[in-house]
Short mmCIF file of C-alpha atoms and ligand atoms in Angstrom, two decimals:
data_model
loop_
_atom_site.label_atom_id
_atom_site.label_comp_id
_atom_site.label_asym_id
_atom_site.label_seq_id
_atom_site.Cartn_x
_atom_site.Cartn_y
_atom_site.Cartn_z
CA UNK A 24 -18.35 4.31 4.64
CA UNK A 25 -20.56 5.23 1.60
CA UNK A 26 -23.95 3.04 1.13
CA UNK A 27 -22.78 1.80 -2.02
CA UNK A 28 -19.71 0.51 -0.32
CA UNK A 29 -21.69 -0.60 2.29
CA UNK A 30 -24.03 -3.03 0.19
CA UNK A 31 -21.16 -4.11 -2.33
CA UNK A 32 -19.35 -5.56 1.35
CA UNK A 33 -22.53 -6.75 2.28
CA UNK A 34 -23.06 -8.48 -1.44
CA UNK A 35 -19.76 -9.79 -0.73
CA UNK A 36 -19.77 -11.30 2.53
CA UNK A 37 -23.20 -13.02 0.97
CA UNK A 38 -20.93 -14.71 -1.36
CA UNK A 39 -21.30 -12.73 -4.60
CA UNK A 40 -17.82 -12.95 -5.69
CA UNK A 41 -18.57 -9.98 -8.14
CA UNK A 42 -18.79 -7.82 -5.69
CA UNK A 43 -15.45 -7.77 -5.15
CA UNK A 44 -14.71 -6.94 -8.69
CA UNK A 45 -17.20 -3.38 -8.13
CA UNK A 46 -14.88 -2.41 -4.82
CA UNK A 47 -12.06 -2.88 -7.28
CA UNK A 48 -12.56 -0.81 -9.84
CA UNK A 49 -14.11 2.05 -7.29
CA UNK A 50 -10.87 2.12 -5.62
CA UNK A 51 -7.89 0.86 -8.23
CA UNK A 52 -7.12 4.38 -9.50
CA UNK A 53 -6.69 5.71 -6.24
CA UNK A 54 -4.99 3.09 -5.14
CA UNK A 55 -2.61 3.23 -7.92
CA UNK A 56 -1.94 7.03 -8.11
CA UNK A 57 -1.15 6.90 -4.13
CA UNK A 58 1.08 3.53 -5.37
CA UNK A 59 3.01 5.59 -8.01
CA UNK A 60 3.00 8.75 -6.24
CA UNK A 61 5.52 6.73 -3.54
CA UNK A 62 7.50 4.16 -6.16
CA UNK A 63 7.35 6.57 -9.18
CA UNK A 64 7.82 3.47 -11.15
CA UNK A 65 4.33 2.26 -12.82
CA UNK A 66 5.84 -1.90 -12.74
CA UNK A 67 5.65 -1.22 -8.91
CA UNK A 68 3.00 0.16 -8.47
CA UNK A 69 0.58 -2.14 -9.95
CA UNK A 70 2.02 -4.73 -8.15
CA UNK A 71 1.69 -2.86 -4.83
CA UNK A 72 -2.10 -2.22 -6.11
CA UNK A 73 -2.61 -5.91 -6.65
CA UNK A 74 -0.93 -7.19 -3.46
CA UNK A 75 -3.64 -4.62 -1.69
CA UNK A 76 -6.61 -5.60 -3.30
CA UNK A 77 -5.37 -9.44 -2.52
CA UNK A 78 -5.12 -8.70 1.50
CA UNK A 79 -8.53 -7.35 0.93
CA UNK A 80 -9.91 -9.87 -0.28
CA UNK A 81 -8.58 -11.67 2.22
CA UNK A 82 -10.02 -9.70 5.02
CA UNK A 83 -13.13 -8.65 3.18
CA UNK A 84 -15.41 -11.69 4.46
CA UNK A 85 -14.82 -10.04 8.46
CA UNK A 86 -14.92 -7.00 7.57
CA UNK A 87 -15.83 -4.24 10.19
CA UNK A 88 -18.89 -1.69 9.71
CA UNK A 89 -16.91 1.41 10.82
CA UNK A 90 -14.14 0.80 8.58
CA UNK A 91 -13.72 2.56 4.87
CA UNK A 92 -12.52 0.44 2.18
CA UNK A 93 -9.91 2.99 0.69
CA UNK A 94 -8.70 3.98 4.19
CA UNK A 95 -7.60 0.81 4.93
CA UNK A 96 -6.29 0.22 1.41
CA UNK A 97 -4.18 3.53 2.00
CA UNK A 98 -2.77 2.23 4.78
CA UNK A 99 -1.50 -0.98 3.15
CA UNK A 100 -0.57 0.57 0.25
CA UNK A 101 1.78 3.21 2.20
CA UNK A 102 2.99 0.29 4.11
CA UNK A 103 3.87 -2.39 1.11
CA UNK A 104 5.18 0.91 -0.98
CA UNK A 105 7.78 1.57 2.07
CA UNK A 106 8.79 -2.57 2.34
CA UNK A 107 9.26 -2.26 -1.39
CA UNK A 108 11.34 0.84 -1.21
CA UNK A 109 13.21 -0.81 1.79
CA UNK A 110 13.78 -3.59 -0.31
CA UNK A 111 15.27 -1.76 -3.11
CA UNK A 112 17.50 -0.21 -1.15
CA UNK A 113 18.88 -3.35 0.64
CA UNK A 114 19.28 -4.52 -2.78
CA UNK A 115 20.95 -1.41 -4.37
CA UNK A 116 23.68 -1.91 -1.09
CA UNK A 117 24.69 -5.34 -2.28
CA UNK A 118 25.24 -4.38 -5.85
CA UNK A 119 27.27 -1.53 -4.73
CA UNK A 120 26.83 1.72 -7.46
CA UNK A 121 24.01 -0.12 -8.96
CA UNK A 122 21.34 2.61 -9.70
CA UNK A 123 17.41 1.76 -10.35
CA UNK A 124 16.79 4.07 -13.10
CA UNK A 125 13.91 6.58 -12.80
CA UNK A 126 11.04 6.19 -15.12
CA UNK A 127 11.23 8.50 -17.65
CA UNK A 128 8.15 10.48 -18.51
CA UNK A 129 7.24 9.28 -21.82
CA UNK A 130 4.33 11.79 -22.23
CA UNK A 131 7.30 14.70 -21.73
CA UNK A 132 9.77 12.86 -24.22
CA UNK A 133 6.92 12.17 -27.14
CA UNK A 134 6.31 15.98 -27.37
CA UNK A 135 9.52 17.67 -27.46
CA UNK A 136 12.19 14.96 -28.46
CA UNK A 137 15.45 15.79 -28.04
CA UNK A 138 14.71 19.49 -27.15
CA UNK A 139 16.98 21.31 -24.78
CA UNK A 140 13.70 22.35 -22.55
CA UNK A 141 12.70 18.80 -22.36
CA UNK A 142 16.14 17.89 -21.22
CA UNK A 143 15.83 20.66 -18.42
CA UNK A 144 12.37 19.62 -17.62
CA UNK A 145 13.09 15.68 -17.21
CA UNK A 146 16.41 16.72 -14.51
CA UNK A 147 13.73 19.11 -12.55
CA UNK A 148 11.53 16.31 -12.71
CA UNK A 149 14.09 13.65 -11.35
CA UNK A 150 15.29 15.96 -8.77
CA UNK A 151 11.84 16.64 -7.23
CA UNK A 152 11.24 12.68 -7.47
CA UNK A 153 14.94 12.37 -5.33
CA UNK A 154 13.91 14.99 -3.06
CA UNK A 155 10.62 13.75 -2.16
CA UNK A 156 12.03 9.95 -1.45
CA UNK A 157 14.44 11.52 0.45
CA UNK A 158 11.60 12.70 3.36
CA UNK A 159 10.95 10.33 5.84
CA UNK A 160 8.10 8.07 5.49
CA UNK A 161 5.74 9.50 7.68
CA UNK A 162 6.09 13.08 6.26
CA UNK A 163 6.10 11.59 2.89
CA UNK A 164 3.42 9.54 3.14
CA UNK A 165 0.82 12.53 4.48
CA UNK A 166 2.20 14.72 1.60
CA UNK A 167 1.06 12.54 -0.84
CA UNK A 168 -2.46 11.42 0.85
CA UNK A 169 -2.78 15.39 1.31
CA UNK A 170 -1.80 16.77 -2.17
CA UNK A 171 -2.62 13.54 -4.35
CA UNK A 172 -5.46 12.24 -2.62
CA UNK A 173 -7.06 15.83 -1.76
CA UNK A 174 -7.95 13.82 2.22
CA UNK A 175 -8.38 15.56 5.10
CA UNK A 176 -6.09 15.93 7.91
CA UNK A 177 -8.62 13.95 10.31
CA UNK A 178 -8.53 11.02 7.18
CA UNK A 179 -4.74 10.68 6.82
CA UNK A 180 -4.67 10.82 10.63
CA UNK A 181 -6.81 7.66 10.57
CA UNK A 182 -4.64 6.14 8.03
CA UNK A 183 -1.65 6.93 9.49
CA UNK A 184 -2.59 6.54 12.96
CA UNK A 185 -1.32 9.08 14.44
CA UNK A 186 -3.09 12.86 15.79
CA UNK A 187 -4.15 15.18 13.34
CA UNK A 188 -1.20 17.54 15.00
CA UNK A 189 1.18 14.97 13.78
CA UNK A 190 -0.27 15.04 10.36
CA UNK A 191 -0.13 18.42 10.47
CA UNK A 192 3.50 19.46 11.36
CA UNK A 193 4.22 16.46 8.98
CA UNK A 194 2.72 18.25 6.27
CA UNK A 195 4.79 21.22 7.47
CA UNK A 196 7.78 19.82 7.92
CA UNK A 197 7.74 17.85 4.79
CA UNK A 198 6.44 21.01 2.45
CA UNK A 199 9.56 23.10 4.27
CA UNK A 200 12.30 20.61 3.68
CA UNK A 201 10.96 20.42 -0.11
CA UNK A 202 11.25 24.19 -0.33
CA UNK A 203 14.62 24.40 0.96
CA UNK A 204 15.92 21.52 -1.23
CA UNK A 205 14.15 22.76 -4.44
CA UNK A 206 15.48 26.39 -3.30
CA UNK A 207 19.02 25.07 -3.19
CA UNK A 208 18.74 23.08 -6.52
CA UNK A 209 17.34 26.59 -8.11
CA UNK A 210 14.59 25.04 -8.70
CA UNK A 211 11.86 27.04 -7.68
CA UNK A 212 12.43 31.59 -8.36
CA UNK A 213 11.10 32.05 -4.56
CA UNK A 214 13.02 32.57 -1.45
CA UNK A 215 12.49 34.53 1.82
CA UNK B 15 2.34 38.13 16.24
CA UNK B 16 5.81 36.71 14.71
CA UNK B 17 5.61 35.68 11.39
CA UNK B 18 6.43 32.22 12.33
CA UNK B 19 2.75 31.97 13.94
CA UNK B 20 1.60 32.76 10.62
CA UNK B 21 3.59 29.89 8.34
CA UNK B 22 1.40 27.03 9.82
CA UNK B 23 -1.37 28.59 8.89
CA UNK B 24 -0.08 29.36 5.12
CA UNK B 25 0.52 26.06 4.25
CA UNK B 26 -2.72 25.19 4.09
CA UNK B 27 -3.70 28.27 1.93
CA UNK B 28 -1.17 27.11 -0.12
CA UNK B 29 -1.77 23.50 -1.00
CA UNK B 30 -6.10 23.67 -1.08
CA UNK B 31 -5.81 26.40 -3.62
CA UNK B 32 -5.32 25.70 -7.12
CA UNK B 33 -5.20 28.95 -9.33
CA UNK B 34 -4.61 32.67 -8.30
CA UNK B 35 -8.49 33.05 -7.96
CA UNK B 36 -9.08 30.34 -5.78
CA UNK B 37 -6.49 31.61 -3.81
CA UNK B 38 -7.83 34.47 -3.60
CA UNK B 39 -11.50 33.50 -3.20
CA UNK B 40 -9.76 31.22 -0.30
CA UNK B 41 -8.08 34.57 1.47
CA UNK B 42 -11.33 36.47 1.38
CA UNK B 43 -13.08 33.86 3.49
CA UNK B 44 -9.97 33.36 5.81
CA UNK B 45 -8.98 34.72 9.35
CA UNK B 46 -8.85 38.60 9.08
CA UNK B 47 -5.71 38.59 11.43
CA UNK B 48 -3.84 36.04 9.16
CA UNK B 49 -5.02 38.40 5.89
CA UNK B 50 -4.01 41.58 7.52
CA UNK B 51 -0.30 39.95 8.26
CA UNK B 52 -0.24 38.77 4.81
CA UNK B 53 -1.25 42.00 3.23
CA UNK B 54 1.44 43.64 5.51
CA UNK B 55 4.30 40.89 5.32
CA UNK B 56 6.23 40.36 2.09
CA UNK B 57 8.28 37.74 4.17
CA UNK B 58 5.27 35.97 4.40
CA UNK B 59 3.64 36.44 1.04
CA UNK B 60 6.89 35.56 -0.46
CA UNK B 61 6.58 31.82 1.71
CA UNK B 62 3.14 31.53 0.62
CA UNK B 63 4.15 31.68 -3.19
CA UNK B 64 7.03 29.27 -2.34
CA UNK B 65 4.75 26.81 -0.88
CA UNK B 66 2.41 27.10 -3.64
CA UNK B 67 5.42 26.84 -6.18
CA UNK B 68 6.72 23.70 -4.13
CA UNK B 69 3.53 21.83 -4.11
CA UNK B 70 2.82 22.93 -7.83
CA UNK B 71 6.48 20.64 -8.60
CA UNK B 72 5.07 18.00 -6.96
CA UNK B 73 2.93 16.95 -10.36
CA UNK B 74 5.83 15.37 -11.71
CA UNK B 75 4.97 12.40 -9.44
CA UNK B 76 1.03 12.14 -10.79
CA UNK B 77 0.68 8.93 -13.27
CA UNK B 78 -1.39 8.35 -16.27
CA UNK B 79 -3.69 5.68 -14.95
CA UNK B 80 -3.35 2.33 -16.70
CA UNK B 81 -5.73 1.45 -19.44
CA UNK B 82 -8.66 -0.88 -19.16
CA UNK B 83 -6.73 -4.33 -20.43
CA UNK B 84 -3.50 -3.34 -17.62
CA UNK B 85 -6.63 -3.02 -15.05
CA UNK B 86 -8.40 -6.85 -16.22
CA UNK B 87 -4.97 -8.50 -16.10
CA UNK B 88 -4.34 -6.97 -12.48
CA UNK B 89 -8.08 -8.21 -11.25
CA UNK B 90 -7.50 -11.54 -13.04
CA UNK B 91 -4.25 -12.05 -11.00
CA UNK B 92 -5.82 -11.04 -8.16
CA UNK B 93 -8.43 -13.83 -8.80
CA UNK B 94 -5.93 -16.29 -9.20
CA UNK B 95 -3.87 -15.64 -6.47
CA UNK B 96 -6.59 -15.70 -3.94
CA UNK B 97 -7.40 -19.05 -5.54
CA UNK B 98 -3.91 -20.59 -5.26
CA UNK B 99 -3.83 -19.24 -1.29
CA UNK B 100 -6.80 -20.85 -0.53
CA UNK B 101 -6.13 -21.96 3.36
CA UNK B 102 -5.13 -25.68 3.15
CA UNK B 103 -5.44 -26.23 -0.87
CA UNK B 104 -2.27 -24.75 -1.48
CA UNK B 105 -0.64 -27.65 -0.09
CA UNK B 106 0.41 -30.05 -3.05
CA UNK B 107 -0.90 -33.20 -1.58
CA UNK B 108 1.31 -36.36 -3.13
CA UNK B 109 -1.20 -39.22 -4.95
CA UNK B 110 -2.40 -41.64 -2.47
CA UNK B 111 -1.85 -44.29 -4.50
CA UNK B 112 1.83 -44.62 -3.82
CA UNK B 113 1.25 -43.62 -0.49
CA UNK B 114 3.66 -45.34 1.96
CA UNK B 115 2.01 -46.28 5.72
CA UNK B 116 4.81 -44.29 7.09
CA UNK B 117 4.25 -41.21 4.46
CA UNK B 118 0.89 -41.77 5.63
CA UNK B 119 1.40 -41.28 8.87
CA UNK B 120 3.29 -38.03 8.31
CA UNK B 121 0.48 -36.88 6.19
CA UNK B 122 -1.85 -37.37 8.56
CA UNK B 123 0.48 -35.81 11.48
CA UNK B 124 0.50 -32.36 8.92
CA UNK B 125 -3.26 -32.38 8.43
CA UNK B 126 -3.76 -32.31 12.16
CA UNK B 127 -2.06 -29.73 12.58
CA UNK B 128 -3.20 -27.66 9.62
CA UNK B 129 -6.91 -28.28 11.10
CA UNK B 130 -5.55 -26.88 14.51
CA UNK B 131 -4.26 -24.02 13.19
CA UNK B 132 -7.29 -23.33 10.54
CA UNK B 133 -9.64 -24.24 13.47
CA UNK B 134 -7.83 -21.62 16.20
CA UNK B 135 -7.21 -18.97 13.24
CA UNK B 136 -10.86 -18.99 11.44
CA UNK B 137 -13.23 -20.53 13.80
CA UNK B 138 -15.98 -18.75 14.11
CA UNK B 139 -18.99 -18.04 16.89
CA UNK B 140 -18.35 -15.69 19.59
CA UNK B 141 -15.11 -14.23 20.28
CA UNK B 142 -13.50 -14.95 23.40
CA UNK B 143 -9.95 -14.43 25.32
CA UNK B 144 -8.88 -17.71 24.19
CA UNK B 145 -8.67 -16.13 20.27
CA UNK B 146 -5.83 -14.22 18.75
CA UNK B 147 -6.45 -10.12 19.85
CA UNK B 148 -7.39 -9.07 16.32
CA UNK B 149 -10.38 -10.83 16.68
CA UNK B 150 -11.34 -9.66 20.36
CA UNK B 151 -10.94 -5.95 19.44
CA UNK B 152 -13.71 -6.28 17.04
CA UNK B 153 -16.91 -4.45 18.54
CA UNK B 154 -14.60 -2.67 20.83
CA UNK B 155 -15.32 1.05 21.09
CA UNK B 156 -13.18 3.63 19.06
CA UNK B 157 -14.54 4.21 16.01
CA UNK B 158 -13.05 3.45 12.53
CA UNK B 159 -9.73 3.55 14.35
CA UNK B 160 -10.27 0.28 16.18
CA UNK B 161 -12.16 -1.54 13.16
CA UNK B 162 -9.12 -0.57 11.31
CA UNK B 163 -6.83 -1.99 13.94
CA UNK B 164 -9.24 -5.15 13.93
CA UNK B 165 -8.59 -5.32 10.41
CA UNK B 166 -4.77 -5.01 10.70
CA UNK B 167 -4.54 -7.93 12.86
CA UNK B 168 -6.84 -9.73 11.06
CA UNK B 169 -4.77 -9.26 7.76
CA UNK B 170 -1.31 -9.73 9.67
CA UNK B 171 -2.63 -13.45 11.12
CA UNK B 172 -3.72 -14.08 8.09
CA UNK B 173 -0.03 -13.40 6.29
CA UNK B 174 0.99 -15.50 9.13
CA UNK B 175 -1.38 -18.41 8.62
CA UNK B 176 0.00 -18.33 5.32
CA UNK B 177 3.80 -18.63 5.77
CA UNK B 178 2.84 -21.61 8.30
CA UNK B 179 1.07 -23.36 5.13
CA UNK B 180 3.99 -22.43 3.24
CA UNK B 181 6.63 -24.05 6.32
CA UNK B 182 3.92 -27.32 6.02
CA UNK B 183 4.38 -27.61 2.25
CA UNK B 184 7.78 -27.38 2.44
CA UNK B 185 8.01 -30.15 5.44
CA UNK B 186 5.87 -32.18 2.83
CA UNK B 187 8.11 -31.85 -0.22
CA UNK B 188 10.78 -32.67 2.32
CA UNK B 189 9.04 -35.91 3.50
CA UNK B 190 8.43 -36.88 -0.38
CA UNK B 191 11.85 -36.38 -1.22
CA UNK B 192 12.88 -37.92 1.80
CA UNK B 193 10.79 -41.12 0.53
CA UNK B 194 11.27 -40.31 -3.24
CA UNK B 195 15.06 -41.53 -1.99
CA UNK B 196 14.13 -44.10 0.01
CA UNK B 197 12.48 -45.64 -2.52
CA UNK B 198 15.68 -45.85 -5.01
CA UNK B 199 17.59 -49.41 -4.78
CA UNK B 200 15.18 -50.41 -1.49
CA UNK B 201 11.59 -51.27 -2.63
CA UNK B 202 9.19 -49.62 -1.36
CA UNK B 203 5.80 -50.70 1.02
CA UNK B 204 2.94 -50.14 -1.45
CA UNK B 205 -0.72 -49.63 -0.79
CA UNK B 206 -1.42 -50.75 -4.43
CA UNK B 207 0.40 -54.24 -4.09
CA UNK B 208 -1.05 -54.63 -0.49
CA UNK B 209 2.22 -55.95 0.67
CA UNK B 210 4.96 -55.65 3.29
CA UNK B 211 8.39 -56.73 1.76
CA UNK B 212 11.52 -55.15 0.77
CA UNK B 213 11.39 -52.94 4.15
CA UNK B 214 14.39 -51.39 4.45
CA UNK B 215 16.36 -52.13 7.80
ZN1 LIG C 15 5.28 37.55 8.18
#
């Protein structure tokens, strides 16, 4: 845990209700970029973000000395993000060939509207979405704490709970089935 | 060594470099037996580009971060919802004005056992077998790991305390509809008129 994190817990436990406010804007973007990275939906993901910073609030008043803010965070956000997605699904079962629509990338659409490239580019884009929700949480979950969160093995093993071997032939695992899949769609030139 | 020995050992070349020279200024500092392989091993250069190519795809799933109003109207309804979950204000208490002895009664039966609960959940002093495990792991040894785990608990009794609040409100809007019928055609026992008539038998 970082000093300043340290004496804004402290500030907090004290009863400076502000506090809070600091931990949340040191940690929201993170939050919300691990948030989006699973739901790929930005409606989500804020709610995911705010139902995280609520639980910490929550537990904020006990918390422990050893424990990191955004560790724990990650953790709830992975879990809430795989409830929602769970959720979804359940849903998506009753209503029988109802489909959530992907978000569209507006950024992609406002500069090249209606451009055959941009067409090409927003399937590649769905496709990699599809074929990373398809991995299984665990595997999905350390290849996005690895690739958008830049932690370390012996972090996401924290956050996950599991060995840093785990994490690690997650990470393989997960990066191998994406290769295949993305091989298969043509999506990627290389093979071996 | 098989080239399979080798792939574990790619991957991570392959997603802690960003561009060609920080690839390369990452091979120069890695394991000389790994380089040699790869120097040797188009198999294996050809998985390390794939890898690289994979994880390069993955950017599709990075967000533009929400602007600064999005972010005040997330921590204001994270304000307000801590508010409404307060621990026993979030149960809509009926006036006791029109309080009924008997509605009383059930009142006072609910608070009890909202101060048991609160008291058992969120009392605090020394921790002791007699509490809920979350708060006995706390000071255990293990690191961040168990604090985490403390934290966990601590988070899942908490949900927990909740839904029982949530059961308790309902049992109260039961018990006030209950009366709310009662009431109709019957006369009801007031506290304001200080009498006893009109009981219904
Ligand atoms: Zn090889």
């Amino acid at each position: 845990m970082c000093p300043e994190e340290k004496k804004l817990i402290a500030d907090f436990q004290g009863g400076d209700g502000g506090a809070f406010d600091k931990i949340f804007e040191m940690y929201r973007e993170r939050a919300y970029r691990a948030a989006y990275a699973w739901t790929r939906n930005r409606d989500d993901a804020l709610d995911i973000v705010q139902e995280a910073f609520i639980k910490l609030y929550k537990v904020l008043g006990r918390w422990k000395p050893r424990a990191s803010v955004y560790t724990w965070l990650y953790r709830v956000i992975i879990n809430l993000s795989i409830d929602r997605g769970r959720k979804k699904t359940r849903r998506r079962e009753v209503r029988t060939g109802d489909i959530v629509p992907e978000e569209r990338d507006e950024r992609l659409i406002s500069r090249d509207i209606g451009g055959f490239e941009s067409v090409a580019r927003e399937e590649t884009r769905t496709f990699i979405r599809r074929a990373v929700s398809s991995l299984p949480p665990k595997q999905r979950a350390a290849l996005i704490l690895k690739y958008f969160e830049g932690l370390t093995i012996a972090e996401i093993a924290v956050i996950q709970g599991c060995s840093q071997g785990a994490i690690k032939a997650n990470l393989f695992h997960a990066v191998n089935k994406l290769r295949i899949i993305l091989k298969k769609n043509g999506t990627t030139d290389y093979a071996d | 060594m098989r080239c399979s020995k080798f792939r574990k050992a790619v991957l991570p070349l392959a997603m802690e470099t960003g561009d060609e020279r920080e690839l390369a200024l990452r091979l120069e500092r890695t394991d000389v037996k790994l380089r040699s392989h790869l120097d040797s091993c188009e198999e294996c250069r050809s998985y390390l580009r794939s890898c690289r190519e994979t994880l390069a795809g993955l950017s599709v799933l990075e967000a533009d971060q929400p602007g600064e109003r999005k972010w005040s109207e997330v921590r204001d309804a994270i304000h307000e919802a801590v508010r409404q979950k307060a621990p026993v204000y979030g149960v809509a208490w009926p006036s006791l004005s029109r309080v009924s002895w008997a509605r009383a009664g059930a009142i006072a039966a609910v608070a009890l056992i909202i101060s048991a609960v609160s008291f058992v959940y969120f009392r605090p002093g020394p921790l002791d077998e007699s509490l809920p495990r979350a708060l006995r792991v706390a000071g255990a040894p293990g690191g961040e790991e168990a604090d985490l785990a403390f934290l966990d608990e601590l988070e899942v009794t908490d949900r927990e305390y909740d839904e029982l609040i949530s059961e308790i409100d309902e049992l109260m809007r039961e018990i006030d509809t209950a009366y709310a019928q009662l009431d109709i055609g019957t006369g009801e026992v007031s506290l304001d008129k200080g009498r006893f008539e009109n009981i219904p038998t």
